[in-house]
PDB file of C-alpha atoms in Angstrom:
ATOM      1  CA  UNK P 257     -36.022 -13.155 -33.429  1.00 84.00           C
ATOM      2  CA  UNK P 258     -33.604 -11.326 -30.583  1.00 84.00           C
ATOM      3  CA  UNK P 259     -34.270  -7.562 -30.484  1.00 84.00           C
ATOM      4  CA  UNK P 260     -31.506  -7.482 -27.550  1.00 87.00           C
ATOM      5  CA  UNK P 261     -28.712  -6.529 -30.473  1.00 93.00           C
ATOM      6  CA  UNK P 262     -31.177  -4.645 -32.891  1.00 97.00           C
ATOM      7  CA  UNK P 263     -28.913  -0.925 -33.860  1.00 97.00           C
ATOM      8  CA  UNK P 264     -31.320   0.197 -36.706  1.00 98.00           C
ATOM      9  CA  UNK P 265     -34.807  -0.387 -38.124  1.00 98.00           C
ATOM     10  CA  UNK P 266     -35.463  -0.509 -41.895  1.00 98.00           C
ATOM     11  CA  UNK P 267     -38.474   0.465 -43.619  1.00 98.00           C
ATOM     12  CA  UNK P 268     -39.837  -1.183 -46.702  1.00 97.00           C
ATOM     13  CA  UNK P 269     -42.125   2.073 -48.257  1.00 95.00           C
ATOM     14  CA  UNK P 270     -45.243   0.379 -50.643  1.00 93.00           C
ATOM     15  CA  UNK P 271     -47.219  -1.750 -48.515  1.00 93.00           C
ATOM     16  CA  UNK P 272     -45.311  -1.084 -45.160  1.00 97.00           C
ATOM     17  CA  UNK P 273     -45.091   2.254 -44.370  1.00 97.00           C
ATOM     18  CA  UNK P 274     -48.041   3.516 -46.708  1.00 96.00           C
ATOM     19  CA  UNK P 275     -50.703   1.481 -48.444  1.00 94.00           C
ATOM     20  CA  UNK P 276     -49.910   2.265 -52.223  1.00 89.00           C
ATOM     21  CA  UNK P 277     -52.435   0.047 -54.110  1.00 88.00           C
ATOM     22  CA  UNK P 278     -54.840   2.964 -54.780  1.00 90.00           C
ATOM     23  CA  UNK P 279     -52.252   5.637 -56.060  1.00 91.00           C
ATOM     24  CA  UNK P 280     -50.566   3.376 -57.871  1.00 89.00           C
ATOM     25  CA  UNK P 281     -53.051   1.463 -59.548  1.00 92.00           C
ATOM     26  CA  UNK P 282     -54.116   4.718 -60.681  1.00 93.00           C
ATOM     27  CA  UNK P 283     -50.358   5.543 -62.130  1.00 92.00           C
ATOM     28  CA  UNK P 284     -49.961   2.283 -64.415  1.00 94.00           C
ATOM     29  CA  UNK P 285     -53.715   2.330 -65.426  1.00 95.00           C
ATOM     30  CA  UNK P 286     -53.292   6.479 -66.809  1.00 94.00           C
ATOM     31  CA  UNK P 287     -50.072   5.007 -68.645  1.00 95.00           C
ATOM     32  CA  UNK P 288     -51.277   1.723 -69.922  1.00 95.00           C
ATOM     33  CA  UNK P 289     -54.294   3.728 -71.102  1.00 95.00           C
ATOM     34  CA  UNK P 290     -51.836   6.678 -72.691  1.00 94.00           C
ATOM     35  CA  UNK P 291     -51.473   3.187 -74.916  1.00 94.00           C
ATOM     36  CA  UNK P 292     -54.915   1.914 -75.540  1.00 95.00           C
ATOM     37  CA  UNK P 293     -54.002  -0.940 -72.968  1.00 95.00           C
ATOM     38  CA  UNK P 294     -56.504  -2.542 -70.319  1.00 96.00           C
ATOM     39  CA  UNK P 295     -56.234  -1.959 -66.619  1.00 96.00           C
ATOM     40  CA  UNK P 296     -54.165  -3.836 -64.480  1.00 95.00           C
ATOM     41  CA  UNK P 297     -55.341  -7.162 -63.488  1.00 94.00           C
ATOM     42  CA  UNK P 298     -54.908  -8.328 -59.620  1.00 92.00           C
ATOM     43  CA  UNK P 299     -51.513 -10.282 -60.888  1.00 93.00           C
ATOM     44  CA  UNK P 300     -50.130  -7.816 -62.390  1.00 94.00           C
ATOM     45  CA  UNK P 301     -50.652  -5.415 -59.932  1.00 91.00           C
ATOM     46  CA  UNK P 302     -49.106  -7.483 -57.007  1.00 87.00           C
ATOM     47  CA  UNK P 303     -45.810  -7.626 -59.647  1.00 90.00           C
ATOM     48  CA  UNK P 304     -45.561  -3.823 -60.373  1.00 89.00           C
ATOM     49  CA  UNK P 305     -45.704  -3.684 -56.861  1.00 80.00           C
ATOM     50  CA  UNK P 306     -42.089  -4.821 -56.151  1.00 79.00           C
ATOM     51  CA  UNK P 307     -40.840  -3.606 -58.735  1.00 84.00           C
ATOM     52  CA  UNK P 308     -38.532  -1.009 -59.869  1.00 83.00           C
ATOM     53  CA  UNK P 309     -40.686   1.579 -62.523  1.00 86.00           C
ATOM     54  CA  UNK P 310     -37.531   0.278 -65.455  1.00 89.00           C
ATOM     55  CA  UNK P 311     -39.066  -3.139 -64.834  1.00 91.00           C
ATOM     56  CA  UNK P 312     -42.002  -2.724 -63.992  1.00 92.00           C
ATOM     57  CA  UNK P 313     -42.606  -1.399 -67.942  1.00 94.00           C
ATOM     58  CA  UNK P 314     -40.781  -3.799 -69.672  1.00 94.00           C
ATOM     59  CA  UNK P 315     -42.834  -5.913 -67.630  1.00 95.00           C
ATOM     60  CA  UNK P 316     -46.314  -4.368 -69.156  1.00 95.00           C
ATOM     61  CA  UNK P 317     -44.900  -3.745 -72.156  1.00 95.00           C
ATOM     62  CA  UNK P 318     -42.878  -6.638 -73.740  1.00 94.00           C
ATOM     63  CA  UNK P 319     -43.526  -6.619 -77.146  1.00 90.00           C
ATOM     64  CA  UNK P 320     -42.110  -2.958 -76.941  1.00 91.00           C
ATOM     65  CA  UNK P 321     -38.326  -3.041 -78.208  1.00 90.00           C
ATOM     66  CA  UNK P 322     -37.885   0.493 -77.663  1.00 94.00           C
ATOM     67  CA  UNK P 323     -39.950   2.229 -74.579  1.00 94.00           C
ATOM     68  CA  UNK P 324     -38.689   5.422 -74.482  1.00 94.00           C
ATOM     69  CA  UNK P 325     -41.856   6.809 -75.692  1.00 93.00           C
ATOM     70  CA  UNK P 326     -43.560   4.685 -72.200  1.00 95.00           C
ATOM     71  CA  UNK P 327     -40.650   6.794 -70.379  1.00 93.00           C
ATOM     72  CA  UNK P 328     -41.627  10.278 -72.099  1.00 93.00           C
ATOM     73  CA  UNK P 329     -45.333   9.794 -70.910  1.00 92.00           C
ATOM     74  CA  UNK P 330     -44.887   8.572 -66.950  1.00 90.00           C
ATOM     75  CA  UNK P 331     -42.574  12.221 -67.139  1.00 88.00           C
ATOM     76  CA  UNK P 332     -45.686  13.608 -68.845  1.00 89.00           C
ATOM     77  CA  UNK P 333     -47.931  12.155 -66.409  1.00 88.00           C
ATOM     78  CA  UNK P 334     -45.902  11.900 -63.363  1.00 85.00           C
ATOM     79  CA  UNK P 335     -46.004  10.037 -59.964  1.00 86.00           C
ATOM     80  CA  UNK P 336     -46.734  13.413 -58.277  1.00 85.00           C
ATOM     81  CA  UNK P 337     -50.691  13.682 -58.734  1.00 86.00           C
ATOM     82  CA  UNK P 338     -51.064  10.100 -56.900  1.00 91.00           C
ATOM     83  CA  UNK P 339     -48.762  10.542 -53.940  1.00 92.00           C
ATOM     84  CA  UNK P 340     -51.511  12.276 -51.860  1.00 91.00           C
ATOM     85  CA  UNK P 341     -53.718   8.958 -52.450  1.00 91.00           C
ATOM     86  CA  UNK P 342     -50.666   7.471 -50.625  1.00 94.00           C
ATOM     87  CA  UNK P 343     -52.325   5.803 -47.273  1.00 95.00           C
ATOM     88  CA  UNK P 344     -49.833   6.454 -44.527  1.00 97.00           C
ATOM     89  CA  UNK P 345     -50.169   3.351 -42.239  1.00 97.00           C
ATOM     90  CA  UNK P 346     -51.733   3.994 -38.772  1.00 97.00           C
ATOM     91  CA  UNK P 347     -48.878   4.731 -36.242  1.00 97.00           C
ATOM     92  CA  UNK P 348     -46.128   4.977 -38.179  1.00 97.00           C
ATOM     93  CA  UNK P 349     -44.978   7.947 -36.897  1.00 97.00           C
ATOM     94  CA  UNK P 350     -45.353   7.258 -33.414  1.00 97.00           C
ATOM     95  CA  UNK P 351     -43.225   4.153 -34.098  1.00 97.00           C
ATOM     96  CA  UNK P 352     -40.926   6.473 -35.571  1.00 97.00           C
ATOM     97  CA  UNK P 353     -40.854   8.328 -32.602  1.00 96.00           C
ATOM     98  CA  UNK P 354     -40.349   5.759 -30.419  1.00 96.00           C
ATOM     99  CA  UNK P 355     -37.001   4.504 -32.194  1.00 97.00           C
ATOM    100  CA  UNK P 356     -35.561   6.959 -32.555  1.00 97.00           C
ATOM    101  CA  UNK P 357     -36.120   7.568 -28.618  1.00 96.00           C
ATOM    102  CA  UNK P 358     -34.574   4.180 -28.278  1.00 95.00           C
ATOM    103  CA  UNK P 359     -31.346   5.445 -29.907  1.00 96.00           C
ATOM    104  CA  UNK P 360     -31.891   3.241 -32.961  1.00 97.00           C
ATOM    105  CA  UNK P 361     -31.409   4.493 -36.558  1.00 98.00           C
ATOM    106  CA  UNK P 362     -33.998   5.001 -38.781  1.00 98.00           C
ATOM    107  CA  UNK P 363     -34.239   4.033 -42.220  1.00 98.00           C
ATOM    108  CA  UNK P 364     -35.841   3.166 -45.341  1.00 98.00           C
ATOM    109  CA  UNK P 365     -34.723   0.216 -48.266  1.00 98.00           C
ATOM    110  CA  UNK P 366     -37.628   0.969 -51.739  1.00 96.00           C
ATOM    111  CA  UNK P 367     -37.461  -0.484 -54.833  1.00 93.00           C
ATOM    112  CA  UNK P 368     -38.458   3.280 -55.412  1.00 90.00           C
ATOM    113  CA  UNK P 369     -36.144   5.570 -57.575  1.00 85.00           C
ATOM    114  CA  UNK P 370     -36.970   9.298 -57.756  1.00 84.00           C
ATOM    115  CA  UNK P 371     -40.373   9.870 -56.110  1.00 88.00           C
ATOM    116  CA  UNK P 372     -39.335   8.698 -52.796  1.00 93.00           C
ATOM    117  CA  UNK P 373     -37.922  12.394 -51.772  1.00 92.00           C
ATOM    118  CA  UNK P 374     -40.899  13.880 -53.431  1.00 92.00           C
ATOM    119  CA  UNK P 375     -43.051  11.040 -50.713  1.00 94.00           C
ATOM    120  CA  UNK P 376     -41.451  12.220 -47.498  1.00 95.00           C
ATOM    121  CA  UNK P 377     -41.808  16.016 -48.723  1.00 94.00           C
ATOM    122  CA  UNK P 378     -46.025  14.971 -49.395  1.00 92.00           C
ATOM    123  CA  UNK P 379     -46.703  13.034 -46.260  1.00 94.00           C
ATOM    124  CA  UNK P 380     -44.257  15.442 -44.072  1.00 94.00           C
ATOM    125  CA  UNK P 381     -41.351  12.825 -43.475  1.00 96.00           C
ATOM    126  CA  UNK P 382     -38.511  14.212 -44.452  1.00 90.00           C
ATOM    127  CA  UNK P 383     -36.492  14.211 -41.566  1.00 93.00           C
ATOM    128  CA  UNK P 384     -37.625  11.301 -39.514  1.00 96.00           C
ATOM    129  CA  UNK P 385     -35.135   8.767 -41.269  1.00 98.00           C
ATOM    130  CA  UNK P 386     -31.761   8.921 -40.687  1.00 98.00           C
ATOM    131  CA  UNK P 387     -30.827   6.879 -44.455  1.00 98.00           C
ATOM    132  CA  UNK P 388     -33.150   6.110 -46.891  1.00 98.00           C
ATOM    133  CA  UNK P 389     -30.871   4.318 -49.698  1.00 98.00           C
ATOM    134  CA  UNK P 390     -34.304   3.913 -53.069  1.00 96.00           C
ATOM    135  CA  UNK P 391     -32.724   1.710 -56.223  1.00 94.00           C
ATOM    136  CA  UNK P 392     -31.138   4.567 -57.606  1.00 94.00           C
ATOM    137  CA  UNK P 393     -28.295   4.639 -55.112  1.00 96.00           C
ATOM    138  CA  UNK P 394     -27.026   1.191 -55.471  1.00 97.00           C
ATOM    139  CA  UNK P 395     -26.293  -0.791 -58.215  1.00 96.00           C
ATOM    140  CA  UNK P 396     -29.201  -3.132 -57.864  1.00 96.00           C
ATOM    141  CA  UNK P 397     -32.552  -3.303 -56.878  1.00 94.00           C
ATOM    142  CA  UNK P 398     -34.486  -5.855 -54.065  1.00 95.00           C
ATOM    143  CA  UNK P 399     -34.581  -8.548 -54.444  1.00 95.00           C
ATOM    144  CA  UNK P 400     -30.949  -8.146 -54.182  1.00 97.00           C
ATOM    145  CA  UNK P 401     -29.338  -7.124 -50.712  1.00 98.00           C
ATOM    146  CA  UNK P 402     -27.622  -3.920 -51.771  1.00 98.00           C
ATOM    147  CA  UNK P 403     -29.247  -1.337 -50.458  1.00 98.00           C
ATOM    148  CA  UNK P 404     -29.363  -3.283 -46.918  1.00 98.00           C
ATOM    149  CA  UNK P 405     -25.681  -4.049 -47.039  1.00 98.00           C
ATOM    150  CA  UNK P 406     -25.541  -0.189 -48.054  1.00 98.00           C
ATOM    151  CA  UNK P 407     -27.187   1.229 -45.279  1.00 98.00           C
ATOM    152  CA  UNK P 408     -24.833  -1.765 -43.126  1.00 98.00           C
ATOM    153  CA  UNK P 409     -21.452   0.263 -44.515  1.00 98.00           C
ATOM    154  CA  UNK P 410     -22.928   3.627 -43.575  1.00 98.00           C
ATOM    155  CA  UNK P 411     -23.226   2.664 -39.746  1.00 98.00           C
ATOM    156  CA  UNK P 412     -20.486   0.313 -39.227  1.00 98.00           C
ATOM    157  CA  UNK P 413     -23.157  -2.305 -38.730  1.00 98.00           C
ATOM    158  CA  UNK P 414     -23.214  -6.666 -38.820  1.00 97.00           C
ATOM    159  CA  UNK P 415     -26.101  -8.108 -40.507  1.00 97.00           C
ATOM    160  CA  UNK P 416     -28.074  -9.162 -37.019  1.00 97.00           C
ATOM    161  CA  UNK P 417     -27.919  -5.314 -36.301  1.00 97.00           C
ATOM    162  CA  UNK P 418     -30.563  -4.734 -38.549  1.00 98.00           C
ATOM    163  CA  UNK P 419     -33.849  -5.610 -38.504  1.00 98.00           C
ATOM    164  CA  UNK P 420     -36.104  -5.248 -41.700  1.00 98.00           C
ATOM    165  CA  UNK P 421     -39.299  -5.127 -42.242  1.00 98.00           C
ATOM    166  CA  UNK P 422     -41.222  -5.823 -45.189  1.00 97.00           C
ATOM    167  CA  UNK P 423     -44.242  -7.057 -47.556  1.00 96.00           C
ATOM    168  CA  UNK P 424     -42.716  -8.887 -50.143  1.00 93.00           C
ATOM    169  CA  UNK P 425     -40.589 -11.705 -52.129  1.00 94.00           C
ATOM    170  CA  UNK P 426     -38.036  -9.259 -53.162  1.00 94.00           C
ATOM    171  CA  UNK P 427     -38.096  -8.153 -49.474  1.00 97.00           C
ATOM    172  CA  UNK P 428     -37.779 -11.408 -47.893  1.00 97.00           C
ATOM    173  CA  UNK P 429     -34.910 -12.224 -50.488  1.00 97.00           C
ATOM    174  CA  UNK P 430     -32.963  -9.289 -49.786  1.00 98.00           C
ATOM    175  CA  UNK P 431     -32.891  -9.716 -45.979  1.00 98.00           C
ATOM    176  CA  UNK P 432     -32.284 -13.429 -46.151  1.00 98.00           C
ATOM    177  CA  UNK P 433     -29.500 -12.838 -48.902  1.00 98.00           C
ATOM    178  CA  UNK P 434     -28.008  -9.502 -46.446  1.00 98.00           C
ATOM    179  CA  UNK P 435     -27.980 -11.755 -43.458  1.00 98.00           C
ATOM    180  CA  UNK P 436     -30.584  -9.717 -41.657  1.00 98.00           C
ATOM    181  CA  UNK P 437     -33.378  -9.971 -39.351  1.00 98.00           C
ATOM    182  CA  UNK P 438     -36.888  -9.766 -41.293  1.00 98.00           C
ATOM    183  CA  UNK P 439     -40.587  -8.894 -40.352  1.00 98.00           C
ATOM    184  CA  UNK P 440     -42.797  -9.572 -43.019  1.00 98.00           C
ATOM    185  CA  UNK P 441     -45.834  -6.383 -42.586  1.00 98.00           C
ATOM    186  CA  UNK P 442     -49.927  -7.790 -43.337  1.00 96.00           C
ATOM    187  CA  UNK P 443     -48.276 -11.645 -44.810  1.00 96.00           C
ATOM    188  CA  UNK P 444     -49.040 -13.955 -43.225  1.00 96.00           C
ATOM    189  CA  UNK P 445     -47.950 -16.330 -45.672  1.00 95.00           C
ATOM    190  CA  UNK P 446     -44.636 -14.930 -46.241  1.00 96.00           C
ATOM    191  CA  UNK P 447     -41.385 -16.567 -44.190  1.00 97.00           C
ATOM    192  CA  UNK P 448     -39.872 -14.217 -41.580  1.00 98.00           C
ATOM    193  CA  UNK P 449     -38.374 -14.192 -38.000  1.00 97.00           C
ATOM    194  CA  UNK P 450     -41.119 -12.647 -37.453  1.00 97.00           C
ATOM    195  CA  UNK P 451     -44.958 -11.185 -38.740  1.00 98.00           C
ATOM    196  CA  UNK P 452     -46.918  -8.208 -37.513  1.00 98.00           C
ATOM    197  CA  UNK P 453     -50.168  -6.929 -38.794  1.00 97.00           C
ATOM    198  CA  UNK P 454     -49.540  -3.422 -36.921  1.00 97.00           C
ATOM    199  CA  UNK P 455     -47.049  -0.411 -36.443  1.00 98.00           C
ATOM    200  CA  UNK P 456     -48.036  -1.033 -32.536  1.00 97.00           C
ATOM    201  CA  UNK P 457     -47.050  -4.585 -32.527  1.00 97.00           C
ATOM    202  CA  UNK P 458     -43.616  -4.277 -34.593  1.00 97.00           C
ATOM    203  CA  UNK P 459     -42.961  -1.903 -31.894  1.00 97.00           C
ATOM    204  CA  UNK P 460     -43.789  -5.295 -30.017  1.00 96.00           C
ATOM    205  CA  UNK P 461     -41.196  -7.190 -31.276  1.00 96.00           C
ATOM    206  CA  UNK P 462     -38.754  -4.537 -30.791  1.00 96.00           C
ATOM    207  CA  UNK P 463     -39.572  -4.577 -27.724  1.00 94.00           C
ATOM    208  CA  UNK P 464     -39.739  -0.700 -27.400  1.00 94.00           C
ATOM    209  CA  UNK P 465     -40.461   0.821 -24.018  1.00 87.00           C
ATOM    210  CA  UNK P 466     -43.928   2.656 -25.452  1.00 87.00           C
ATOM    211  CA  UNK P 467     -45.347  -0.285 -26.816  1.00 89.00           C
ATOM    212  CA  UNK P 468     -44.195  -3.087 -23.385  1.00 78.00           C
ATOM    213  CA  UNK P 469     -44.780  -1.021 -20.540  1.00 64.00           C
TER     214      UNK P 469
END
């Protein structure tokens, strides 16, 4: 991976910025329980982790012709109650500061929708990013490249001037379609230009001065 020309560092949210396993599992299990369905099994959890809420609802309730009751229950339960259960990845704040000091754009590309703003506020990250693009901001969520292309357009960047850090096949496909660099986070089996298991390793890969002194 050639970092010399990188001008923007873009993060996926779930599984990269945060360990959201406990929060997401509890959220969807509460919804499933309201409809007398069993809790998520491991395969279901792995899949909904990558999906938008709309896609997850269709996946978890495939035999339901009208999903409006599910969405009403989601509104009633709300995601806000589980946001505090999201565990911020150690070193994220320090890495974001180092990226800022290097004069690079800090971005988010996530398949979250209206919950992302609440996540940033709850974890005091509202001012930590220059641009945040959710599934609500584009025509198609990941694995479509729309989110990354929107960031490119906002800053007049070429694909190889962006590095995207993700942890799912959706992220990999989005980066591949957009033509950006891709760092797989805590996913050694995921094809990528580079792999990292910590924010410090990301900083080293980006050759930021703080991590390569």
